[in-house]
DNA sequence: ATAGATGCAAACCCTTTGCACATTA
DNA sequence: TAATGTGCAAAGGGTTTGCATCTAT
C-alpha cells in the first residue's frame, strides 16, 4: 500500500518543478485528518515554524486539488475547506451547525438512486454533493464526546470487510441450497465446490476482520462509514429466495448464480476502482476478483450443462433428472411458494424492507 | 389555494412596517420561476424601471428568507441563489456545469436513507443539501431544448396525483384479494366495501389527473419532479404479496391492511404537511385523510372480529366460517395447492404472530 | 538560462454594515 | 414622533492576481 510520499509522487503532475515550500505544505496538510480551511492551514504552517505566504498556501491548495491529492468542499459558510484523499474515498457529510464538526459517510444505495434520477433527466452526472446539516450528538446532549478517535482509514477497511463478509455469507447460503436442490450430480458438485470456496474465503475474511479489530479495540465501536445497505443484506439474498421458487432446475439455479455473481462482481469492482488507494480499496478489488472467477466458472458450467442436455435430447439415455421433485425440499424449508414465484416473475424489484 | 399576495401576507412577520419598495421587490421575485442571484434580481428590478439600491435588494432577500418566502441555495460557485417557496416544496438540484441551469427533484427514498444515516450517528438533522453536478442533456448533445416549459407547480401536482393513484391501485388490489380470501362474511363485506371505496376514489383521482393533463397538454411529457419510488410501486404492494402467504385468515388480513393503511397515512401526512401551500400539498393531505379513515375502519373491524371470535369460543354455535375453503379460490389461480392448504389449516386459526 | 515558484500588496467578488435621510404607523 | 426602511459608500471576508524576485533544473 502507498505511503504518504508515494501517494504524493503518484499524483505529482509532470512538467512542474519541485519546491521545498510546496512539499512542506503538502506534508503538513496530509498529516491532518479532518477538513481544513485555508486559514487554518496557514496557522498550522506558522506553528511548524515556517514563514510561507498566504498566496502560496492558496496556490498549493489549488495545486493539490488539481493533482487529486485534495478535494475542496463547501460547507456553505462562505469559505472552502479542503480534505486530502489519501486513503479517503469520496464521501458525503453530516455537518454540525453548532460545533462545525463534520462526519463522513458513503451510501451506495443513495448513489444508486441518484443515478436513477440523473438518468431520468438524461443528465450526465460528474459529481454529487450531499450534506446533512443539523446537530451532532454531543451538541445535542451537552455530553462530551467519549468515543475515541480512530483513523477513518480503519473504519473504512472494517466496513469494506463487513460488506464483503455479508456478501460471502449470502453466497454461501445460496450455493448450499443450490447444492441441495441440484438434480444433476455434476451440477451438484459445482455448487458444493463453490459453497466450499465461499466457506473458506469467508473464514479468511473473518480472520482478517478479527485481526483488524483486535489491533484496534475501539474500532468496532465506531459508527459506520459505509452505508451499503443493499450489499450488506447480501447480494445473493434475492438469489436464495429465487431458488425456492417452484420448478427451479439446475439450469435455472446456475442462471441465478450467474446473475448474482455478476452483480456482485460489478458492484465490488465499481467501488473498488473508484476508491482511493487504501486497505478498503484492496478488499473491494480482491473480492471483485473472487466474484469474477465464480462468475466465469458458473458460465462454463452453464454452457456444459446446456451441451449435455442437448446431446441427451438427441440420443436419449435413461433420465438422470427428476428422481425427486424439488417440491419436496421446498415444502420442507419454505411453505409459501406461491408468493415467491410471483415475486420472481416480477424481477429483482421485490425487496421488502 | 393561496394567491401570491395571500402567500406573502401569510408569511409577513408581525412588527415590521410595509414598504412599497420591498413589496415591489418581492413581487418581481415571486414572478420568477428559477433561481436568482442577488445581482440578477437587481437587474430585473432596474429593467422594471425602478431604482432600488443593491443594499435594499440584499436586505429584502434576507427578509424573504427569514419570512419563509424564499430559500437561499448555494451552487458552490461563490454566490448565493434564491428561489421562492410559493407552491414549491423544498427539493434537491441537478446543476449543469456548462450552462448553469438547474433542475429540481425530490426523492422520498433518498430522504428515508438520509434519515437512517443520521439516526445511526445520533445526529439531529435540520436540513439536507443534495446537488448532482454534471452536464444537462442539451449541453451534452448540443441540441436545443425542445421541451416546453411548464410551471413546476403543475408537474408537482401531476406527480402527487401519480403517487396517490399508484397507492390507490395497490390498495384496490389488496382489498379485492382480501375479499376473495375472506372466510367470515362480515369480514368479506368490509373488504368489499373498502375495495369499492378505493375503486371510486381511484376514478376520482384519475379524472383529476385527466383534467390536469388535458388542461396542459405538455404536462405529461415533463420529466418527473417527485421520485417517490417506493410509494409509486404502491404502498400496499407488499401487503398484497403477504396476503398470498398460506394461513392468512381474516384476522391476519385485517392486520396487514391496518399496517399498510397506517404506513400510507403517515407517508402522505408527513409530506403533505411539509409541502408548501399548493395543489400537490392538497392532494397529499386529502389522500392522507382517506387513508386515515380506512385505517380507523379496519381497526374497528379488527376489534369486532376479535370480540366475535372470543364469544364464539365461549358459546360455540354452528360454524359460520369455511362454507367454502379459501383454498378453492387459491387453487384456481395457483396450481400448487398442497402446500397452501396444509399451511392454511395449520396457521390459519390458531397461530397469531 | 529559463520556466516555474514565491512574496507582497492590491484587486476581486459578493455581501454586509454604519450612518444620514426618508417613510410609515 | 418614534420606530423602520432606504441609499450611499465604505468595510468585510475569503480568495485570486500582477509583478518583481527567487530557485530548481
XYZ file of C-alpha atoms (C1' of nucleotides) in Angstrom:
756
model
C 0.000 0.000 0.000
C 1.185 3.507 -0.753
C 2.963 5.594 1.836
C 2.109 9.289 2.012
C 5.152 10.251 -0.045
C 4.479 7.566 -2.629
C 0.945 8.876 -2.747
C 2.225 12.373 -3.489
C 4.676 11.140 -6.115
C 1.950 9.192 -7.816
C -0.144 12.327 -8.124
C 2.593 14.849 -8.878
C 1.860 16.281 -12.285
C 4.598 16.162 -14.910
C 6.226 19.370 -16.073
C 6.314 21.242 -12.805
C 9.339 21.715 -10.642
C 9.813 20.693 -7.075
C 9.795 23.212 -4.343
C 10.625 22.662 -0.724
C 7.902 25.031 0.422
C 5.207 23.277 -1.510
C 6.467 19.919 -0.287
C 6.315 21.209 3.228
C 2.767 22.480 2.857
C 1.598 19.210 1.324
C 3.280 17.284 4.079
C 1.624 19.295 6.823
C -1.695 19.042 5.047
C -1.525 15.265 4.672
C -0.819 14.885 8.356
C -4.215 16.370 9.186
C -7.258 14.201 9.470
C -10.339 16.353 9.015
C -11.240 19.338 6.874
C -9.101 22.430 6.872
C -9.812 25.949 5.780
C -7.013 27.792 4.007
C -6.538 29.990 7.017
C -6.211 27.079 9.401
C -3.551 25.609 7.195
C -1.682 28.915 7.294
C -1.804 28.788 11.073
C -0.546 25.213 11.118
C 2.330 26.132 8.853
C 3.217 29.102 11.062
C 3.115 26.837 14.111
C 5.506 24.471 12.446
C 7.802 27.417 12.291
C 7.823 28.189 8.622
C 7.063 31.519 7.041
C 5.110 30.888 3.892
C 2.858 33.484 2.380
C -0.868 33.088 2.275
C -0.830 33.261 -1.511
C 1.434 30.228 -1.694
C -0.852 28.294 0.592
C -3.800 29.088 -1.660
C -1.791 28.216 -4.737
C -0.634 24.940 -3.213
C -4.162 24.033 -2.201
C -5.269 24.597 -5.754
C -2.297 22.545 -6.943
C -3.318 19.665 -4.674
C -6.905 19.788 -5.864
C -5.766 19.693 -9.493
C -3.400 16.841 -8.716
C -6.116 14.848 -6.977
C -4.392 14.972 -3.623
C -7.054 17.178 -2.079
C -10.743 17.815 -2.516
C -12.399 21.157 -1.979
C -15.629 21.046 -0.014
C -18.137 23.776 0.578
C -19.950 23.680 3.898
C -21.971 26.689 2.934
C -20.454 29.086 5.415
C -18.655 31.199 2.879
C -15.284 29.567 2.924
C -13.863 26.449 1.394
C -12.484 23.518 3.333
C -10.014 21.038 1.998
C -9.658 17.365 2.781
C -6.937 15.107 1.454
C -7.821 11.979 -0.468
C -5.020 9.836 0.939
C -6.805 6.619 1.870
C -10.083 8.534 1.947
C -12.672 7.781 -0.680
C -15.006 10.471 -1.828
C -17.927 10.705 0.570
C -20.850 12.687 1.877
C -21.020 14.805 5.017
C -23.014 15.297 8.160
C -22.269 18.796 9.388
C -22.989 20.058 12.857
C -24.183 23.636 12.742
C -23.245 24.313 16.322
C -19.703 22.957 16.537
C -18.901 22.867 12.817
C -17.574 19.349 13.165
C -18.260 17.112 10.242
C -18.745 13.393 9.906
C -18.270 11.353 6.804
C -20.324 8.621 5.242
C -20.904 6.942 1.923
C -24.074 5.238 0.783
C -24.178 3.047 -2.282
C -27.946 2.940 -2.006
C -28.229 6.682 -2.227
C -25.758 6.772 -5.088
C -27.847 4.241 -6.938
C -30.943 6.382 -6.536
C -29.008 9.455 -7.635
C -28.029 7.659 -10.778
C -31.650 6.849 -11.483
C -32.642 10.467 -11.073
C -29.884 11.626 -13.391
C -30.842 9.003 -15.962
C -34.456 10.055 -15.894
C -33.343 13.572 -16.829
C -30.741 12.328 -19.280
C -28.295 14.235 -17.162
C -24.652 13.188 -17.180
C -23.501 13.445 -13.590
C -19.909 14.166 -12.732
C -20.037 14.739 -9.011
C -22.626 14.742 -6.269
C -22.651 16.840 -3.167
C -24.702 15.651 -0.245
C -24.690 17.308 3.128
C -26.894 16.742 6.117
C -26.892 19.796 8.365
C -28.050 19.589 11.937
C -26.800 18.967 15.429
C -24.339 16.270 16.395
C -24.930 14.036 19.370
C -22.550 15.943 21.640
C -24.005 19.337 20.872
C -27.485 17.927 21.334
C -26.926 16.252 24.677
C -24.205 18.521 26.011
C -22.165 15.481 26.958
C -18.534 15.299 25.931
C -17.506 13.014 23.131
C -16.260 9.850 24.806
C -15.743 7.851 21.615
C -12.036 7.686 20.898
C -10.951 8.884 17.506
C -9.856 6.133 15.179
C -8.454 6.961 11.743
C -11.221 6.854 9.142
C -8.980 4.640 7.097
C -9.502 1.811 9.584
C -13.247 2.280 9.795
C -13.311 2.195 6.034
C -11.409 -1.105 5.974
C -13.669 -2.516 8.660
C -16.793 -1.609 6.709
C -15.355 -2.953 3.484
C -14.764 -6.252 5.246
C -18.252 -6.226 6.680
C -19.794 -5.755 3.261
C -17.621 -8.473 1.780
C -18.453 -10.837 4.623
C -22.179 -10.216 4.267
C -21.975 -10.939 0.570
C -19.883 -14.023 1.197
C -22.407 -15.302 3.722
C -25.316 -14.880 1.398
C -23.278 -16.507 -1.352
C -22.568 -19.463 0.867
C -26.246 -19.826 1.688
C -27.033 -19.688 -1.992
C -24.626 -22.435 -3.004
C -25.571 -24.637 -0.094
C -29.180 -24.501 -1.052
C -28.399 -24.876 -4.723
C -26.339 -27.985 -3.965
C -29.243 -29.439 -2.037
C -31.664 -28.719 -4.859
C -29.407 -29.894 -7.644
C -30.504 -32.939 -9.584
C -27.612 -33.359 -11.922
C -24.680 -34.841 -9.975
C -22.155 -32.775 -11.814
C -24.181 -29.638 -11.152
C -24.327 -30.569 -7.506
C -20.591 -30.972 -7.365
C -20.131 -27.491 -8.829
C -22.391 -25.941 -6.249
C -20.719 -27.886 -3.488
C -17.349 -26.788 -4.677
C -18.429 -23.160 -4.739
C -20.002 -23.485 -1.318
C -16.709 -24.848 -0.026
C -14.847 -21.978 -1.616
C -17.184 -19.452 -0.130
C -16.837 -21.081 3.239
C -13.108 -20.933 3.062
C -12.985 -17.412 1.812
C -15.481 -16.418 4.436
C -13.228 -17.691 7.183
C -10.310 -15.813 5.629
C -12.322 -12.615 5.639
C -13.493 -13.187 9.167
C -9.941 -13.781 10.300
C -8.916 -10.549 8.632
C -11.778 -8.797 10.362
C -10.753 -10.185 13.733
C -7.181 -9.184 13.140
C -8.205 -5.664 12.297
C -10.492 -5.221 15.268
C -8.102 -6.819 17.700
C -5.318 -4.497 16.613
C -7.605 -1.544 17.321
C -10.045 -2.436 20.081
C -12.011 0.789 19.641
C -12.706 0.036 16.045
C -15.895 -1.941 16.458
C -17.493 0.836 18.487
C -17.005 3.367 15.696
C -20.077 4.437 13.758
C -20.358 3.215 10.199
C -18.715 4.961 7.306
C -20.110 2.789 4.539
C -23.894 2.615 4.363
C -24.040 -0.112 1.764
C -27.409 -1.324 2.839
C -28.428 -3.428 -0.110
C -24.993 -5.042 -0.248
C -24.960 -5.623 3.494
C -28.172 -7.572 3.187
C -26.167 -9.866 0.980
C -26.087 -9.530 -2.765
C -27.147 -13.158 -3.033
C -30.127 -12.821 -0.703
C -32.525 -12.306 -3.591
C -30.979 -15.263 -5.355
C -31.504 -17.502 -2.345
C -35.165 -16.582 -2.360
C -35.476 -17.206 -6.046
C -34.038 -20.661 -5.611
C -37.062 -21.549 -3.531
C -39.425 -20.896 -6.389
C -41.003 -23.999 -7.840
C -39.521 -25.555 -10.890
C -36.027 -24.244 -10.399
C -33.858 -26.806 -12.093
C -30.087 -26.840 -12.166
C -30.082 -24.735 -15.233
C -32.134 -22.033 -13.612
C -30.075 -22.209 -10.453
C -26.958 -21.669 -12.494
C -28.569 -18.767 -14.217
C -29.487 -17.149 -10.906
C -25.990 -17.771 -9.603
C -24.515 -16.180 -12.681
C -26.702 -13.151 -12.275
C -25.800 -12.737 -8.622
C -22.091 -13.217 -9.175
C -22.093 -10.754 -11.996
C -23.976 -8.177 -9.976
C -21.652 -8.745 -7.069
C -18.560 -8.550 -9.267
C -19.718 -5.325 -10.822
C -20.575 -3.797 -7.511
C -17.247 -4.509 -5.873
C -15.308 -3.686 -8.998
C -17.053 -0.372 -9.498
C -16.470 0.842 -5.966
C -13.052 -0.750 -5.734
C -11.895 1.158 -8.763
C -13.358 4.367 -7.535
C -11.828 4.277 -4.108
C -8.513 5.879 -3.329
C -5.565 3.608 -2.657
C -6.357 2.032 0.699
C -7.000 -1.191 2.525
C -10.686 -0.750 1.774
C -9.999 -0.456 -1.925
C -7.868 -3.597 -1.832
C -10.586 -5.536 -0.047
C -13.110 -4.498 -2.653
C -10.899 -5.312 -5.617
C -9.765 -8.649 -4.255
C -13.336 -9.562 -3.574
C -14.357 -8.472 -7.050
C -11.752 -10.834 -8.422
C -13.163 -13.730 -6.459
C -16.599 -12.985 -7.743
C -15.379 -12.752 -11.297
C -13.808 -16.181 -11.015
C -17.005 -17.656 -9.652
C -18.925 -15.957 -12.389
C -16.697 -17.448 -15.044
C -16.839 -20.885 -13.515
C -20.616 -20.763 -13.446
C -20.788 -19.641 -17.041
C -18.572 -22.543 -18.096
C -20.738 -24.938 -16.166
C -23.866 -23.483 -17.610
C -22.576 -23.974 -21.120
C -21.517 -27.513 -20.318
C -24.920 -28.253 -18.861
C -26.711 -26.921 -21.891
C -24.479 -29.004 -24.146
C -25.113 -32.083 -22.032
C -28.855 -31.576 -22.049
C -28.841 -31.036 -25.775
C -26.868 -34.172 -26.516
C -29.126 -36.118 -24.210
C -32.088 -34.934 -26.208
C -30.551 -36.108 -29.452
C -29.707 -39.599 -28.229
C -31.849 -40.071 -25.148
C -30.491 -42.245 -22.380
C -32.064 -43.053 -19.061
C -33.338 -39.872 -17.463
C -30.888 -38.734 -14.863
C -33.061 -35.840 -13.935
C -36.057 -35.549 -11.586
C -35.561 -38.549 -9.374
C -37.072 -36.436 -6.635
C -39.062 -33.306 -7.186
C -37.615 -30.054 -5.973
C -41.028 -29.564 -4.458
C -40.211 -31.911 -1.630
C -37.335 -29.810 -0.486
C -39.301 -26.704 -0.979
C -42.148 -27.741 1.166
C -39.831 -28.695 3.933
C -37.976 -25.456 4.162
C -40.358 -22.863 2.955
C -44.095 -23.288 2.970
C -45.185 -20.320 0.917
C -44.002 -20.976 -2.552
C -46.735 -19.097 -4.343
C -45.574 -15.676 -3.403
C -42.065 -16.381 -4.268
C -42.846 -17.372 -7.730
C -44.939 -14.306 -8.335
C -42.142 -12.247 -6.956
C -39.536 -13.932 -9.057
C -41.552 -13.237 -12.143
C -41.544 -9.563 -11.307
C -37.791 -9.471 -11.436
C -35.415 -8.246 -8.813
C -37.656 -5.470 -7.694
C -39.284 -7.089 -4.747
C -37.128 -6.054 -1.899
C -39.014 -5.914 1.298
C -37.561 -3.626 3.921
C -55.427 27.881 -2.720
C -53.347 30.911 -1.849
C -52.695 33.651 -4.361
C -49.231 35.187 -4.437
C -50.336 38.150 -2.349
C -52.104 35.946 0.170
C -48.948 33.914 0.301
C -46.920 36.994 1.147
C -49.418 38.167 3.732
C -49.387 34.790 5.384
C -45.643 34.983 5.766
C -45.257 38.661 6.591
C -43.736 38.844 10.049
C -45.555 40.900 12.705
C -43.984 44.086 13.952
C -42.484 45.321 10.739
C -43.841 48.082 8.589
C -44.835 47.911 4.999
C -42.766 49.481 2.344
C -43.631 49.946 -1.279
C -40.087 49.165 -2.390
C -39.929 45.916 -0.549
C -43.342 44.956 -1.843
C -42.152 45.688 -5.341
C -39.016 43.582 -4.946
C -40.969 40.667 -3.517
C -43.466 40.939 -6.326
C -40.807 40.854 -9.010
C -39.064 37.995 -7.243
C -42.194 35.877 -6.971
C -42.842 36.279 -10.668
C -39.597 34.449 -11.460
C -39.508 30.722 -11.806
C -35.948 29.552 -11.329
C -33.074 30.555 -9.117
C -31.856 34.124 -8.987
C -28.629 35.603 -7.769
C -28.870 38.908 -5.960
C -27.327 40.663 -8.901
C -29.799 39.223 -11.382
C -32.628 40.450 -9.217
C -31.076 43.916 -9.204
C -31.014 43.811 -12.994
C -34.629 42.684 -13.137
C -35.678 45.497 -10.852
C -33.765 48.013 -12.971
C -35.452 46.629 -16.079
C -38.825 47.122 -14.491
C -37.843 50.728 -14.261
C -37.320 51.157 -10.559
C -34.238 52.466 -8.888
C -33.628 50.499 -5.773
C -30.248 50.186 -4.178
C -28.342 46.958 -4.100
C -28.314 47.047 -0.307
C -32.094 47.054 -0.196
C -32.232 44.108 -2.543
C -29.897 42.183 -0.277
C -31.860 43.218 2.769
C -35.127 42.205 1.173
C -33.740 38.852 0.136
C -32.707 38.251 3.712
C -36.150 39.373 4.832
C -37.797 36.887 2.486
C -35.585 34.062 3.655
C -36.412 34.849 7.287
C -40.096 35.046 6.434
C -40.039 31.716 4.639
C -40.895 33.236 1.284
C -37.509 32.462 -0.200
C -34.813 29.851 0.232
C -31.133 30.535 -0.211
C -29.255 27.929 -2.178
C -25.551 27.543 -2.696
C -24.444 26.116 -6.012
C -20.839 26.237 -4.925
C -19.762 28.944 -7.319
C -19.216 31.599 -4.720
C -22.541 33.341 -4.830
C -25.945 32.613 -3.404
C -29.060 31.980 -5.437
C -32.563 32.455 -4.185
C -35.707 30.570 -5.054
C -39.161 31.383 -3.784
C -41.181 28.773 -1.942
C -44.545 29.782 -3.408
C -46.045 26.441 -4.449
C -42.560 24.952 -4.494
C -41.670 22.362 -1.926
C -38.127 22.055 -0.718
C -36.154 19.937 -3.151
C -32.788 18.811 -4.449
C -30.939 20.024 -7.528
C -29.298 18.804 -10.674
C -26.913 21.529 -11.787
C -25.403 21.801 -15.225
C -21.820 22.958 -15.022
C -21.784 24.212 -18.553
C -24.970 26.267 -18.759
C -25.583 26.742 -15.038
C -29.191 25.732 -15.483
C -30.635 23.777 -12.633
C -33.349 21.147 -12.416
C -35.319 20.222 -9.384
C -36.321 16.908 -7.931
C -37.377 15.344 -4.675
C -36.872 11.752 -3.624
C -38.634 10.284 -0.630
C -36.466 7.206 -0.959
C -33.283 9.186 -0.630
C -34.733 11.148 2.255
C -35.536 7.906 4.005
C -31.972 6.716 3.619
C -30.677 10.059 4.836
C -32.744 9.680 7.933
C -31.244 6.264 8.572
C -27.741 7.633 8.250
C -28.479 10.474 10.643
C -30.064 8.065 13.119
C -27.059 5.788 13.015
C -24.918 8.748 14.069
C -27.494 10.035 16.533
C -27.377 13.186 14.521
C -30.392 15.507 14.580
C -30.824 16.695 11.012
C -32.360 20.038 10.226
C -31.770 20.385 6.519
C -30.187 18.394 3.735
C -28.438 19.704 0.682
C -28.147 17.427 -2.293
C -26.764 18.520 -5.610
C -25.857 16.491 -8.653
C -23.374 18.368 -10.800
C -22.781 17.426 -14.390
C -23.978 18.161 -17.883
C -27.576 18.557 -18.887
C -28.987 16.860 -21.942
C -28.827 19.975 -24.112
C -25.238 20.781 -23.273
C -24.305 17.171 -23.826
C -25.923 16.725 -27.212
C -25.706 20.295 -28.426
C -29.346 20.144 -29.431
C -31.662 22.910 -28.347
C -34.167 22.280 -25.598
C -37.426 21.460 -27.357
C -39.403 20.589 -24.241
C -41.780 23.425 -23.493
C -41.501 24.908 -20.037
C -44.405 24.096 -17.792
C -44.620 25.621 -14.303
C -43.105 23.264 -11.755
C -46.239 23.674 -9.740
C -48.171 21.652 -12.310
C -45.559 18.930 -12.563
C -45.664 18.727 -8.811
C -49.427 18.278 -8.822
C -49.176 15.712 -11.592
C -46.623 13.682 -9.671
C -48.612 13.938 -6.462
C -51.586 12.509 -8.314
C -49.463 9.766 -9.803
C -48.222 8.702 -6.398
C -51.722 8.777 -4.966
C -53.082 6.797 -7.896
C -50.375 4.157 -7.594
C -51.144 3.779 -3.920
C -54.846 3.629 -4.608
C -54.346 0.943 -7.220
C -52.290 -1.238 -4.947
C -54.865 -0.666 -2.209
C -57.635 -1.778 -4.522
C -55.715 -4.909 -5.437
C -55.207 -5.598 -1.761
C -58.848 -5.342 -0.802
C -60.031 -7.302 -3.810
C -57.768 -10.161 -2.933
C -58.608 -9.886 0.757
C -62.316 -10.063 -0.078
C -61.739 -13.161 -2.145
C -59.784 -14.817 0.625
C -62.090 -13.820 3.435
C -63.959 -16.574 5.238
C -66.015 -14.581 7.639
C -68.901 -12.988 5.715
C -68.758 -9.795 7.693
C -65.033 -9.570 7.099
C -65.632 -10.096 3.425
C -68.182 -7.311 3.352
C -65.678 -4.960 4.953
C -63.059 -5.752 2.370
C -65.578 -5.461 -0.411
C -66.703 -2.114 0.899
C -63.162 -0.869 1.056
C -62.441 -2.179 -2.418
C -65.470 -0.286 -3.677
C -64.299 2.860 -1.964
C -60.841 2.528 -3.399
C -62.320 1.980 -6.826
C -64.435 5.065 -6.552
C -61.671 7.188 -5.191
C -59.355 5.851 -7.824
C -61.669 7.016 -10.569
C -61.914 10.415 -8.908
C -58.163 10.688 -8.857
C -57.872 9.535 -12.429
C -60.429 12.084 -13.511
C -58.470 14.754 -11.723
C -55.341 13.558 -13.452
C -57.016 13.673 -16.848
C -58.353 17.107 -16.154
C -54.911 18.340 -15.227
C -53.155 16.875 -18.212
C -55.826 17.928 -20.650
C -55.633 21.499 -19.453
C -51.884 21.438 -20.115
C -51.087 19.032 -22.935
C -47.338 19.346 -22.441
C -47.592 18.236 -18.862
C -47.275 14.507 -19.394
C -44.058 14.928 -21.357
C -42.362 16.748 -18.486
C -39.695 14.866 -16.565
C -40.560 13.802 -13.055
C -40.184 16.068 -10.079
C -41.143 13.585 -7.398
C -39.038 10.442 -7.289
C -41.189 8.622 -4.787
C -40.128 5.232 -5.934
C -41.268 3.069 -3.061
C -44.616 4.847 -2.957
C -45.024 4.653 -6.711
C -44.680 0.901 -6.516
C -47.762 1.079 -4.375
C -47.613 1.207 -0.621
C -49.905 -1.816 -0.496
C -47.829 -3.926 -2.874
C -46.028 -5.670 -0.026
C -49.374 -6.249 1.644
C -50.811 -7.875 -1.466
C -47.884 -10.245 -1.504
C -48.268 -11.055 2.153
C -51.895 -11.935 1.605
C -50.808 -14.798 -0.616
C -48.907 -16.449 2.174
C -50.558 -19.580 3.493
C -52.649 -19.395 6.576
C -53.677 -15.799 6.190
C -57.044 -15.670 7.854
C -59.335 -12.655 8.044
C -57.707 -11.535 11.186
C -54.268 -11.525 9.641
C -55.565 -9.833 6.511
C -57.019 -7.093 8.649
C -53.762 -6.724 10.417
C -51.858 -6.379 7.162
C -54.402 -3.869 5.904
C -54.063 -1.863 9.068
C -50.324 -1.816 8.738
C -50.465 -0.695 5.119
C -53.052 1.977 5.722
C -51.125 3.344 8.636
C -47.894 3.445 6.669
C -49.688 5.082 3.791
C -51.404 7.603 6.051
C -48.149 8.538 7.691
C -46.364 8.883 4.426
C -48.895 11.195 2.827
C -49.444 13.128 6.019
C -45.747 13.680 6.578
C -45.061 15.006 3.107
C -48.370 16.813 2.861
C -47.591 18.779 5.969
C -44.111 19.561 4.837
C -45.041 20.845 1.408
C -45.698 24.484 0.711
C -49.258 25.520 0.014
C -50.018 24.022 -3.378
C -52.198 21.643 -5.309
C -49.658 18.925 -4.608
C -49.905 19.539 -0.883
C -53.665 19.375 -1.047
C -53.580 16.097 -2.922
C -51.285 14.603 -0.331
C -53.292 15.801 2.645
C -56.635 14.772 1.207
C -55.232 11.389 0.429
C -53.800 11.091 3.927
C -57.282 11.736 5.271
C -58.736 8.941 3.187
C -56.102 6.575 4.412
C -56.704 7.556 7.997
C -60.391 6.779 7.638
C -59.659 3.392 6.159
C -57.188 2.763 8.894
C -59.760 3.558 11.563
C -62.403 1.464 9.896
C -60.075 -1.504 9.759
C -59.127 -1.097 13.394
C -62.795 -1.107 14.385
C -63.417 -4.192 12.320
C -60.408 -5.893 13.742
C -61.642 -5.302 17.274
C -65.100 -6.522 16.365
C -63.658 -9.631 14.798
C -61.594 -10.410 17.833
C -64.630 -9.969 20.047
C -66.702 -12.196 17.809
C -64.104 -14.912 17.748
C -63.779 -14.767 21.510
C -67.518 -15.049 22.144
C -67.749 -17.889 19.668
C -65.192 -19.761 21.663
C -67.182 -19.312 24.857
C -70.535 -20.442 23.480
C -69.903 -22.249 20.252
C -72.584 -22.039 17.592
C -72.712 -23.618 14.197
C -69.591 -22.749 12.294
C -70.390 -19.801 10.104
C -66.948 -19.889 8.634
C -65.477 -22.118 5.942
C -68.560 -22.822 3.850
C -66.063 -22.917 1.040
C -62.399 -23.136 1.712
C -60.301 -20.222 0.705
C -58.135 -22.902 -0.759
C -60.536 -23.277 -3.615
C -60.015 -19.781 -4.723
C -56.357 -20.046 -4.293
C -56.094 -23.299 -6.093
C -57.915 -21.831 -9.028
C -55.365 -19.144 -9.561
C -52.357 -21.069 -8.424
C -51.781 -24.690 -9.246
C -49.859 -25.879 -6.221
C -52.459 -26.089 -3.509
C -50.901 -28.833 -1.487
C -48.562 -26.617 0.402
C -51.072 -23.905 0.714
C -53.783 -25.984 2.201
C -51.525 -27.567 4.704
C -50.317 -24.155 5.702
C -53.786 -22.732 5.909
C -55.000 -25.490 8.134
C -52.055 -25.219 10.412
C -51.589 -21.495 10.718
C -54.988 -20.104 9.953
C -56.997 -20.421 13.072
C -54.663 -20.656 15.955
C -51.227 -19.178 15.338
C -51.106 -15.484 15.794
C -47.897 -13.757 15.052
C 19.471 30.336 -18.741
C 14.831 29.998 -18.029
C 10.444 28.116 -16.874
C 8.317 27.833 -12.847
C 7.582 29.052 -7.653
C 7.116 32.701 -4.139
C 6.047 37.099 -1.663
C 3.736 41.175 -1.329
C 0.132 44.009 -1.849
C -3.526 45.226 -4.457
C -7.597 43.714 -6.747
C -11.690 40.914 -6.776
C -16.285 39.347 -5.858
C -20.112 39.084 -3.300
C -22.076 40.516 0.759
C -22.812 43.186 4.980
C -22.896 47.483 7.613
C -22.656 52.455 9.569
C -24.805 56.398 9.181
C -27.622 60.085 7.431
C -32.021 60.567 5.406
C -36.765 59.156 4.171
C -41.155 56.671 5.332
C -44.673 54.592 7.653
C -47.847 53.725 11.592
C -42.717 61.242 16.701
C -40.657 57.130 17.038
C -39.626 53.045 15.038
C -38.499 51.084 10.413
C -36.902 51.134 5.835
C -33.572 53.141 2.277
C -29.363 54.917 -0.092
C -24.742 55.556 -0.352
C -20.345 54.403 0.276
C -17.228 52.044 2.853
C -15.801 47.876 5.098
C -15.719 42.964 5.330
C -14.132 38.155 4.336
C -12.201 34.860 1.652
C -9.848 34.327 -2.487
C -7.206 35.486 -6.676
C -3.716 38.029 -9.292
C 0.091 41.277 -11.298
C 4.543 41.822 -10.923
C 9.099 41.775 -9.207
C 12.080 38.444 -7.152
C 13.773 33.978 -6.247
C 15.110 28.975 -7.333
C 15.351 24.487 -9.337
C 16.684 22.114 -13.439
